[in-house]
XYZ file of C-alpha atoms in Angstrom:
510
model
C 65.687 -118.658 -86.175
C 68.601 -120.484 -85.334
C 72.005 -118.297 -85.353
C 74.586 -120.833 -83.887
C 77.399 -119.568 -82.081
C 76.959 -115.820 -82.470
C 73.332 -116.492 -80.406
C 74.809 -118.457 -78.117
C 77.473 -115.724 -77.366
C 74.932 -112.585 -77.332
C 72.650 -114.689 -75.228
C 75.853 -115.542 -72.689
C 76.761 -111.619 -72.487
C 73.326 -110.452 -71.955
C 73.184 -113.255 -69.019
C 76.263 -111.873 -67.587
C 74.987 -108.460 -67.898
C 71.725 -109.265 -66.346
C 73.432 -110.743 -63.692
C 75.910 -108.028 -62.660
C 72.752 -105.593 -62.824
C 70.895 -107.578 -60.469
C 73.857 -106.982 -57.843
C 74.604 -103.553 -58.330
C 74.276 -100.644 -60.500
C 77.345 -99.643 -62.740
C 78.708 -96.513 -61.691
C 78.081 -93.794 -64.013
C 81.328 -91.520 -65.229
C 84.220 -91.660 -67.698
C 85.122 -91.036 -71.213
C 86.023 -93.758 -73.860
C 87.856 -93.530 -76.901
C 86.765 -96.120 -79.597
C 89.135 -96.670 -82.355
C 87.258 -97.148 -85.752
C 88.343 -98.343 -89.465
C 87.962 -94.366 -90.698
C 86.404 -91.282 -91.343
C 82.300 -92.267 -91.430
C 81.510 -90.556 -94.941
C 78.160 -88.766 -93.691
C 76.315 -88.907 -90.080
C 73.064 -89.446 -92.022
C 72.333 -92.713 -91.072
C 69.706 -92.923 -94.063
C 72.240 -91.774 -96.602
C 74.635 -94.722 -96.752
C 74.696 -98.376 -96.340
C 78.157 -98.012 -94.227
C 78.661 -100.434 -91.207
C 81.003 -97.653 -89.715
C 78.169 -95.103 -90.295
C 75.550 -97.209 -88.523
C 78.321 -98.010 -85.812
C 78.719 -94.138 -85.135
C 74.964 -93.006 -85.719
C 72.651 -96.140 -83.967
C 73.814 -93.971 -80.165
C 72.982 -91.049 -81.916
C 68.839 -91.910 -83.508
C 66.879 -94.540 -83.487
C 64.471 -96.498 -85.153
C 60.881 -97.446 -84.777
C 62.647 -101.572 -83.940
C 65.480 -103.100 -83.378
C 66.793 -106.786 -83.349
C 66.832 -108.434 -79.806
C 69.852 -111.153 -78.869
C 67.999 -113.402 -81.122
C 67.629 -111.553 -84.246
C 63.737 -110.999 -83.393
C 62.217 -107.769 -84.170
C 61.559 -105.527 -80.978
C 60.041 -102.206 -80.194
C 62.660 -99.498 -79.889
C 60.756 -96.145 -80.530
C 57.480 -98.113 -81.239
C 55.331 -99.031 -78.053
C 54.885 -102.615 -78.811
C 55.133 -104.737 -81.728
C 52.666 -103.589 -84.688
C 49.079 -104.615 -85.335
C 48.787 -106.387 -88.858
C 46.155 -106.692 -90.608
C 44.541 -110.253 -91.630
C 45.605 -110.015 -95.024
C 49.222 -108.587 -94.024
C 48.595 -104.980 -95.555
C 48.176 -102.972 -92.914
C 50.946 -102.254 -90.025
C 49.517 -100.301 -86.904
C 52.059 -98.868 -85.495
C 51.676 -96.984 -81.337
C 54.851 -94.746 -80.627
C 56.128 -94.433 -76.563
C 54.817 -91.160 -75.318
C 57.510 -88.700 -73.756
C 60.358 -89.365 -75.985
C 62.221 -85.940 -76.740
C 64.661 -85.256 -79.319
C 68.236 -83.638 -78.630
C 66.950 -80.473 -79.726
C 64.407 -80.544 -76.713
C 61.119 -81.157 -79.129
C 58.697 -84.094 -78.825
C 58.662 -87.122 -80.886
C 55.190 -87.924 -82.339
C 53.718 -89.235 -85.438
C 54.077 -86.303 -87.575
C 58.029 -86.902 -87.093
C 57.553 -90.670 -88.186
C 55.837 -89.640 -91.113
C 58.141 -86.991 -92.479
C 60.722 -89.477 -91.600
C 59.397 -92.917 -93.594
C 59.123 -90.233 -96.544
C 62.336 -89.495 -96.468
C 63.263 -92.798 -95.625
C 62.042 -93.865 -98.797
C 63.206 -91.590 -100.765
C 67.003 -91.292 -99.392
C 67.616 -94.841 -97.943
C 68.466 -97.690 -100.381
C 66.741 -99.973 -98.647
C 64.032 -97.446 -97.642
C 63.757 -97.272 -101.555
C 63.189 -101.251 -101.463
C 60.009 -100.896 -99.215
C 59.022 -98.213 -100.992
C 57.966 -100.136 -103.854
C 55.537 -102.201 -101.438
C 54.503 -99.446 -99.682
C 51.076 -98.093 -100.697
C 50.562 -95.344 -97.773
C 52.221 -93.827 -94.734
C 49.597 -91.767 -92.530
C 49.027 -90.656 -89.382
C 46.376 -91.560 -87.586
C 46.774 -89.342 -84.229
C 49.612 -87.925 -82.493
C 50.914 -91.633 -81.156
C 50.058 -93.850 -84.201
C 50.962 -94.331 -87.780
C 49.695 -96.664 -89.977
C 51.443 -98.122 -93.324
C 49.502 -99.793 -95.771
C 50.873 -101.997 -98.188
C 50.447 -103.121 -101.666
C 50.643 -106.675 -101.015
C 52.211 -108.601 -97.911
C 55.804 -108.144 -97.729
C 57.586 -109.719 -94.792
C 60.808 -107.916 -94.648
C 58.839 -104.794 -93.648
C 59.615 -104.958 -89.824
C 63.427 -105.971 -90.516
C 63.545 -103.512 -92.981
C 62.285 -100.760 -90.102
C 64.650 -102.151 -87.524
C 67.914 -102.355 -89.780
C 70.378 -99.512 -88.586
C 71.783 -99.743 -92.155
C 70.473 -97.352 -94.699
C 68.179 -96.608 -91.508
C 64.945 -95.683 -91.125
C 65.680 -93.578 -88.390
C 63.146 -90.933 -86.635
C 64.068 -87.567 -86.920
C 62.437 -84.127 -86.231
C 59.646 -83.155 -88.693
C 61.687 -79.666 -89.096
C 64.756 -81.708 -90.207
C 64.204 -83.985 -92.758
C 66.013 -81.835 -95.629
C 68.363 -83.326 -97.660
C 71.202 -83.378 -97.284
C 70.720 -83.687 -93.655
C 71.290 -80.451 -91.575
C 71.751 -80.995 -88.051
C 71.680 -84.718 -87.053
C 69.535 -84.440 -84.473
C 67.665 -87.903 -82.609
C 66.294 -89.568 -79.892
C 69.158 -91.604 -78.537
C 70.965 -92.159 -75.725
C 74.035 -90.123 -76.793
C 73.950 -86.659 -78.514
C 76.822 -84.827 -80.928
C 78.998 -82.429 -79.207
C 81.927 -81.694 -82.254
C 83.204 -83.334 -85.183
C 86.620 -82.425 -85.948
C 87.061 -84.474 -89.483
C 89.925 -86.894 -89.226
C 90.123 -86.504 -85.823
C 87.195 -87.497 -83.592
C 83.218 -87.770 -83.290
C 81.999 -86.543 -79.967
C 79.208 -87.772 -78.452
C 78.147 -86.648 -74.814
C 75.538 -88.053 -72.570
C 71.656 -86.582 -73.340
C 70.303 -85.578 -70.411
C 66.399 -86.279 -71.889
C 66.702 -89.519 -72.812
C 64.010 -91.445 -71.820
C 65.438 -95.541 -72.016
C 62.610 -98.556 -72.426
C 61.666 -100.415 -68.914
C 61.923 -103.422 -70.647
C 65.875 -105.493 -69.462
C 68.220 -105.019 -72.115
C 67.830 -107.469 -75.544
C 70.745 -107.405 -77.910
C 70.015 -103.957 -79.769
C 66.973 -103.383 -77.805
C 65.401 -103.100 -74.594
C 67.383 -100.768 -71.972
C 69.912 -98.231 -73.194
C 71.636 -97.077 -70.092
C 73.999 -94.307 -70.299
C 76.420 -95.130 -67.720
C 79.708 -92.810 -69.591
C 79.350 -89.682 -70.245
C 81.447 -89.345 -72.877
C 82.096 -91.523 -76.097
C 84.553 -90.321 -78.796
C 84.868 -92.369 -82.194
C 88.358 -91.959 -83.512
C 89.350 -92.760 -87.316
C 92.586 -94.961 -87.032
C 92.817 -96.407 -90.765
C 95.733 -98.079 -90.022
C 95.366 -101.659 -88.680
C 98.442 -101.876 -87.103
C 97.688 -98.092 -85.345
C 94.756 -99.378 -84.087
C 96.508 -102.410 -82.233
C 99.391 -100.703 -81.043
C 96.707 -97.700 -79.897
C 95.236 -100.729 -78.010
C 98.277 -102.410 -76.385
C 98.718 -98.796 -75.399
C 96.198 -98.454 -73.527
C 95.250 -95.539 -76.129
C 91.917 -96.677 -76.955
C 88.869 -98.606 -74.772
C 87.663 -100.388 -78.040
C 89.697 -100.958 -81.142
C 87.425 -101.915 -83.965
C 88.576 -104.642 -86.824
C 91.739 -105.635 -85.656
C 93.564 -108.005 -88.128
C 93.382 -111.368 -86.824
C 97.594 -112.167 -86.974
C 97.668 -109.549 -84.310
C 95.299 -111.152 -82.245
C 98.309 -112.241 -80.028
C 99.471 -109.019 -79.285
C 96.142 -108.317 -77.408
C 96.505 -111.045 -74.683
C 96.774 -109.141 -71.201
C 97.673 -106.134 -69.598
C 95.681 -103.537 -71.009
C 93.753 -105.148 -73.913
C 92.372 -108.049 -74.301
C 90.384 -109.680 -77.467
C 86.924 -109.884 -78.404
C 86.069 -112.208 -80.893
C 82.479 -112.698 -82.964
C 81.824 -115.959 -84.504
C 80.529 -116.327 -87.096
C 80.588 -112.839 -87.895
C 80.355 -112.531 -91.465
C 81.477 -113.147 -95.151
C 83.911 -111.357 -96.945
C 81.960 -110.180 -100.608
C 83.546 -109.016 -104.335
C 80.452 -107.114 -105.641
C 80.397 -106.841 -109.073
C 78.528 -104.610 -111.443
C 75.951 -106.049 -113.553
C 75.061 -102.453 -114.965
C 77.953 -100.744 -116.984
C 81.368 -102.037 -117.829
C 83.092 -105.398 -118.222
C 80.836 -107.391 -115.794
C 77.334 -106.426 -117.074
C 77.959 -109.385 -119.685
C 76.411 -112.530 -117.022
C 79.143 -114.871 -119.101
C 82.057 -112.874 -117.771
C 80.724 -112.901 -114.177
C 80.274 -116.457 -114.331
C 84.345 -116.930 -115.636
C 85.368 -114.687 -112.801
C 83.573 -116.716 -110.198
C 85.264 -120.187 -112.204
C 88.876 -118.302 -112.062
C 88.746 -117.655 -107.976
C 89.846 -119.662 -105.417
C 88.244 -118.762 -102.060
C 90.286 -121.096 -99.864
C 93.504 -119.488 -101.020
C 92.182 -115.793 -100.858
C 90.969 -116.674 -97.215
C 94.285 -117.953 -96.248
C 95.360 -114.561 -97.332
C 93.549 -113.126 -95.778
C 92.935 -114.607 -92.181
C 95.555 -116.576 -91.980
C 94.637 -119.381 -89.446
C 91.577 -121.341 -90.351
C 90.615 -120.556 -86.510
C 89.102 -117.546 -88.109
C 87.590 -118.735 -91.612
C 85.645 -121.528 -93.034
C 85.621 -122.399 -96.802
C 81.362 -121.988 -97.257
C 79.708 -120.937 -100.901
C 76.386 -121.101 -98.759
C 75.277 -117.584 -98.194
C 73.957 -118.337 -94.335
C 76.236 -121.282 -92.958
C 74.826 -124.455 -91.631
C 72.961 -123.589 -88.068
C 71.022 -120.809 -89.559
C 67.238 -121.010 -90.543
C 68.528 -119.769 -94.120
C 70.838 -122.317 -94.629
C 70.903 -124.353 -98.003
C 72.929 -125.672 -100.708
C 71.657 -124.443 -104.480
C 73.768 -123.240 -106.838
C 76.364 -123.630 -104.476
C 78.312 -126.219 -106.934
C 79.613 -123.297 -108.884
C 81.943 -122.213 -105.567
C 85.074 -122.957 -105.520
C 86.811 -124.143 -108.667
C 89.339 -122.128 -108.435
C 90.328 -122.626 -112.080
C 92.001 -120.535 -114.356
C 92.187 -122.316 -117.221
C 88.310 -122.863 -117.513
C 87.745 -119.265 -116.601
C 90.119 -118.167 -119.746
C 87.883 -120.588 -121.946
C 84.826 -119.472 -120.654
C 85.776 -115.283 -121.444
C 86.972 -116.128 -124.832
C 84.004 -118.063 -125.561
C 82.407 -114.613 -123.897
C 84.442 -112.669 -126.402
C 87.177 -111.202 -123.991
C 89.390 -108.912 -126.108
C 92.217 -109.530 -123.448
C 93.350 -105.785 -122.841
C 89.922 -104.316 -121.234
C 91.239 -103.990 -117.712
C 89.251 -105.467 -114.640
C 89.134 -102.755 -112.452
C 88.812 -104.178 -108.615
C 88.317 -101.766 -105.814
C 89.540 -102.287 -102.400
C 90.753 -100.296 -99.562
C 93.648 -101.457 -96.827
C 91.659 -99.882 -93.399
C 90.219 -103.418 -93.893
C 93.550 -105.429 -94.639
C 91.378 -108.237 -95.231
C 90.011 -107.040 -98.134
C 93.498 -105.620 -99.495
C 94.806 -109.189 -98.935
C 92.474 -111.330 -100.743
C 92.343 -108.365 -103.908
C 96.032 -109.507 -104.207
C 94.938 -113.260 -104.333
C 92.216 -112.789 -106.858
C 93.756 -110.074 -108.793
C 96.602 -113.541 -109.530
C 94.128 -116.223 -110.549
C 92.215 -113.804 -112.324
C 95.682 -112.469 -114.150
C 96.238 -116.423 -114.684
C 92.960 -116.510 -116.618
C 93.511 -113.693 -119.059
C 91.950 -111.174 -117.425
C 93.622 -107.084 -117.731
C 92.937 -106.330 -113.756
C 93.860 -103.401 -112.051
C 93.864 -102.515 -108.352
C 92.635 -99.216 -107.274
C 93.508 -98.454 -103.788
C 92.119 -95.884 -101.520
C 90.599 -94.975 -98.333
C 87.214 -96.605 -97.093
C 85.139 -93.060 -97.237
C 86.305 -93.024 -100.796
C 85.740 -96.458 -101.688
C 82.012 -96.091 -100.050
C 81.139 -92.698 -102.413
C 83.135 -94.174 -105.657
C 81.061 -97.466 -105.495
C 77.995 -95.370 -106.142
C 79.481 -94.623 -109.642
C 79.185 -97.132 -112.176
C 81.990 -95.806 -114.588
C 84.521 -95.790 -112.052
C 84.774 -99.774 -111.267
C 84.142 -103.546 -111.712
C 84.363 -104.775 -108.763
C 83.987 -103.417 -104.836
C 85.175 -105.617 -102.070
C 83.248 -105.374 -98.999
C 81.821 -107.883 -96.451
C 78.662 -108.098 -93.936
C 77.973 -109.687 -91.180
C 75.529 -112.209 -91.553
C 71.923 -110.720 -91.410
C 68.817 -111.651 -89.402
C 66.567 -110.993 -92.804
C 68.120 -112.387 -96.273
C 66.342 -109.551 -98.385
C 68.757 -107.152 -96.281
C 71.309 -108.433 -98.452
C 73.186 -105.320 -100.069
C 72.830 -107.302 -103.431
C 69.547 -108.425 -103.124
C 68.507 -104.411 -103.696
C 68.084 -103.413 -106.896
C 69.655 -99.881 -106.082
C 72.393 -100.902 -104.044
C 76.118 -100.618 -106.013
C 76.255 -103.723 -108.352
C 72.694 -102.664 -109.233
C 71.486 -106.394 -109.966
C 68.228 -106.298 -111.111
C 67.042 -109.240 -113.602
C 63.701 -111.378 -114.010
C 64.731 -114.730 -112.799
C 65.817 -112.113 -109.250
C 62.232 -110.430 -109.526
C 60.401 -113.433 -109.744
C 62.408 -115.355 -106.705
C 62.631 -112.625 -104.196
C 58.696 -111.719 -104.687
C 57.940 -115.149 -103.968
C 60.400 -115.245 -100.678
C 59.300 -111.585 -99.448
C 55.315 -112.530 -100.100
C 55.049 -115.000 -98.062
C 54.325 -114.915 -94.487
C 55.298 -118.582 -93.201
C 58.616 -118.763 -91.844
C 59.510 -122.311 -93.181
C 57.734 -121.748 -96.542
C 60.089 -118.844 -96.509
C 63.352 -120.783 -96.075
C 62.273 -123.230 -98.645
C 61.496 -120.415 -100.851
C 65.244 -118.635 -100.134
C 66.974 -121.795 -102.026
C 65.780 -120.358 -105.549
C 66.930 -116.896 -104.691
C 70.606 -118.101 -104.023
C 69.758 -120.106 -106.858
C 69.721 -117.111 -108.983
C 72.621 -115.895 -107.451
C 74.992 -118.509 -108.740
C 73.275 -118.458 -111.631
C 73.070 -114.713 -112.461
C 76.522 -113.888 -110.399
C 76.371 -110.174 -108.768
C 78.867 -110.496 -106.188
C 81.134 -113.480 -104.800
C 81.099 -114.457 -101.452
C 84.448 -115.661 -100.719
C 83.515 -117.377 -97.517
C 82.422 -117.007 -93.775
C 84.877 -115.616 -91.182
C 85.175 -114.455 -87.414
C 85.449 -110.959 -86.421
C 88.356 -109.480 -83.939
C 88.093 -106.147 -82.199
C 90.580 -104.925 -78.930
C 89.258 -104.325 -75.770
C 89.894 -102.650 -72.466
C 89.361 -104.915 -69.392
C 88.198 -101.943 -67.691
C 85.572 -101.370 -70.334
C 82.552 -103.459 -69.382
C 79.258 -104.228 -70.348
C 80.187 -104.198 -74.291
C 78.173 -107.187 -75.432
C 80.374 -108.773 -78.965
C 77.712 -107.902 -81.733
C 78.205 -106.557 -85.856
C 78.058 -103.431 -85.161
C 79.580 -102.871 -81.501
C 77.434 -100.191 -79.379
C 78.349 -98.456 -75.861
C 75.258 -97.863 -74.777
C 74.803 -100.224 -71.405
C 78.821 -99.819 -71.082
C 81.178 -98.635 -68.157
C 84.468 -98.202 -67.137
C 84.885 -100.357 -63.832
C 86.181 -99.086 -60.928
């Protein structure tokens, strides 16, 4: 698969990296602060589809694969890369021998099997391959085997994703909610002080892969000893706390500030394409379960003018209704003709015709740790005011937006964003249980097609009726695509730009 600039940039760190390595060793030592966008609502990587929750947990467990630099599926916890079946039913999966967990026990397949099941159970998306998945059994202590019901190719991306994760933890700890978060990886919890900082210190049994480092997989050296995640929801805390010197890493900084971070002892780091901002809606309860409203909201917005809003410079946004942008193996153009109007007036047609009463209030909600998101709710909340539309904003915190989005009383709309993703049916919308719960026929019938089949360009054919449906059936709005910005410390190296940043492989420089 193709992935344009963001490839192009992992592959360029990872040759850097490599390079440095081959000359000398990093030194080991030193404790980093990493500013994030909050408070992570749970350290159960299984229990929430969170970016800030994977960001925290991935140094914490891991997962049977991971994505290398080019979005392929590697082995992280799994030996190699499993043995399928002709047919595509049956996964084979060999674990690496001598992997402990923090609490000093031994990983085996009895932990991977009490894990999937509660993977499947918990996890959203682990609830998504559950529906494919016909059996989970061990076969001896270094091998599991998952049987399907009928081929599904998202399995392995699915099993790699450190979203919703399908993370391997001790058999003894798989209660939920989850007791101790105990893993495998590189970095183990020390103390959580809420509001205040996640500790994570250096595990001493951590047995890394031989194999060079590979975007999220590979090599996970532990070069600091210490890494503490600090919640900074303030965007302009989190720059100053940069420019200060305060923090190594300074997570989503707003891109205005951007010049604020040249020299001395910050400096920016930029991912492009990262992403696309998104204004979930929900198709079960409420205002927006009626498909003919949806449709008039996505005819009222303008996405140019809520990405001006929020980005500012077009050096960090491009006006795209495609959900992958040109350059990636997903890329098409169906349905995309409903993007963009950007008119009121035929919106406030279109939800009379829908029979609007005019005083039902919209209800969008948003949080300001992203001030993205805050920006472009201001935007939309206008043209969608200009239409007819009741809205109101509710504001609050991200760890409060994340748990109220899980309630379908308490909103129409959630604005979020993700970075573009390696496998399309990782799409928070394209799960029937994820918030917006979006579950139809025409959706059924287009993503079994897609997630059947087995031949990669068959499949990207196959993904034009899906975001067919989408523009058709309307669960969320993608406003656009848009670049990432995050603060650095030059001393900080070894930090390769990536969606969710990890420290693993990172050291202070001497």
């Amino acid at each position: 698969m193709r992935m344009a600039c963001l490839l192009a940039a992992l592959s360029a760190a990872l040759l850097s990296s490599a390079a440095t390595a081959q000359t000398s060793e990093p030194a080991r030592g030193g404790v980093i602060d990493v500013a994030t966008i909050g408070e992570p609502p749970t350290l159960d990587p299984m229990a929430s589809t969170a970016d800030l929750v994977g960001i925290v947990s991935q140094h914490m467990f891991e997962t049977l694969y991971t994505f290398g630099s080019d979005w392929a599926v590697v082995p992280l916890l799994a030996a190699d890369l499993p043995e399928i079946s002709a047919d595509g039913r049956t996964y084979t999966v060999r674990l690496r021998e001598g992997i402990t967990f923090h609490d000093g026990s031994a990983m085996d397949s009895a932990d991977v099997l009490a894990s999937l099941k509660r993977w499947q159970t918990v996890a959203s998306r682990g609830q998504q391959a559950a529906t494919h998945i016909a059996s989970v059994e061990a076969v001896d202590p270094l091998t599991v085997r998952i049987t399907l019901k009928e081929p599904f190719a998202p399995l392995l991306s699915l099993l790699a994703f450190n979203n919703s994760a399908a993370v391997v933890l001790p058999e003894e700890n798989v209660a939920v909610p989850l007791e101790k978060p105990v893993g495998t990886g590189p970095y183990s919890l020390k103390e959580r002080k809420p509001d205040q900082y996640i500790q994570l210190v250096r595990f001493p049994g951590y047995k890394p892969r031989e194999d060079a480092a590979n975007g999220y997989g590979g090599a996970r050296h532990q070069y600091l000893d210490e890494i503490r995640f600090v919640p900074v929801p303030d965007p302009n805390t989190r720059v100053e706390g940069a420019v200060a010197g305060q923090f190594a890493y300074a997570d989503s900084i707003p891109v205005e500030s951007v010049g604020r971070l040249q020299g001395g002892k910050t400096e920016a780091v930029t991912l492009k394409p990262f992403g696309w901002p998104v204004f979930v809606m929900n198709t079960k309860q409420g205002l927006l379960s009626d498909v003919a409203k949806r449709r008039a909201v996505l005819t009222a917005l303008n996405p140019e003018d809520m990405l001006i809003a929020g980005f500012g410079s077009a050096d960090f946004y491009a006006v795209d209704g495609a959900l992958y942008p040109d350059g990636y193996n997903w890329h098409n153009e169906e349905g995309v003709s409903a993007y963009g109007k950007g008119d009121p007036e035929a919106a406030a047609a279109a939800l009379q015709e829908a029979g609007y009463d005019g005083s039902t209030p919209l209800r969008i909600l948003t949080s300001r740790q992203y001030e993205f998101h805050y920006k472009m709710a201001e935007v939309a909340a206008e043209y969608l005011r200009q239409a007819g539309l009741e809205v109101k904003l509710d504001v609050v915190d991200w760890a409060t937006l994340t748990q109220r989005r899980q309630d379908p009383a308490a909103w129409d709309i959630f604005i979020s964003h993700s970075p573009f993703l390696p496998e399309p049916s990782l799409i928070g919308v394209m799960q029937d249980t994820s918030p917006g719960w979006w579950v139809s026929e025409a959706k059924t019938k287009a993503l079994n097609a897609f997630n059947t089949e087995a031949d990669p360009a068959k499949r990207a054919a196959l993904f034009g009726e899906v975001q067919r449906v989408f523009y058709d059936e309307v669960p969320a709005f993608k406003v656009g695509d848009f670049n990432a910005v995050a603060a650095k410390s030059p001393a900080l190296q070894g930090v390769t730009p990536a969606p969710w940043p990890y420290f693993w492989n990172a050291y202070l420089a001497k």
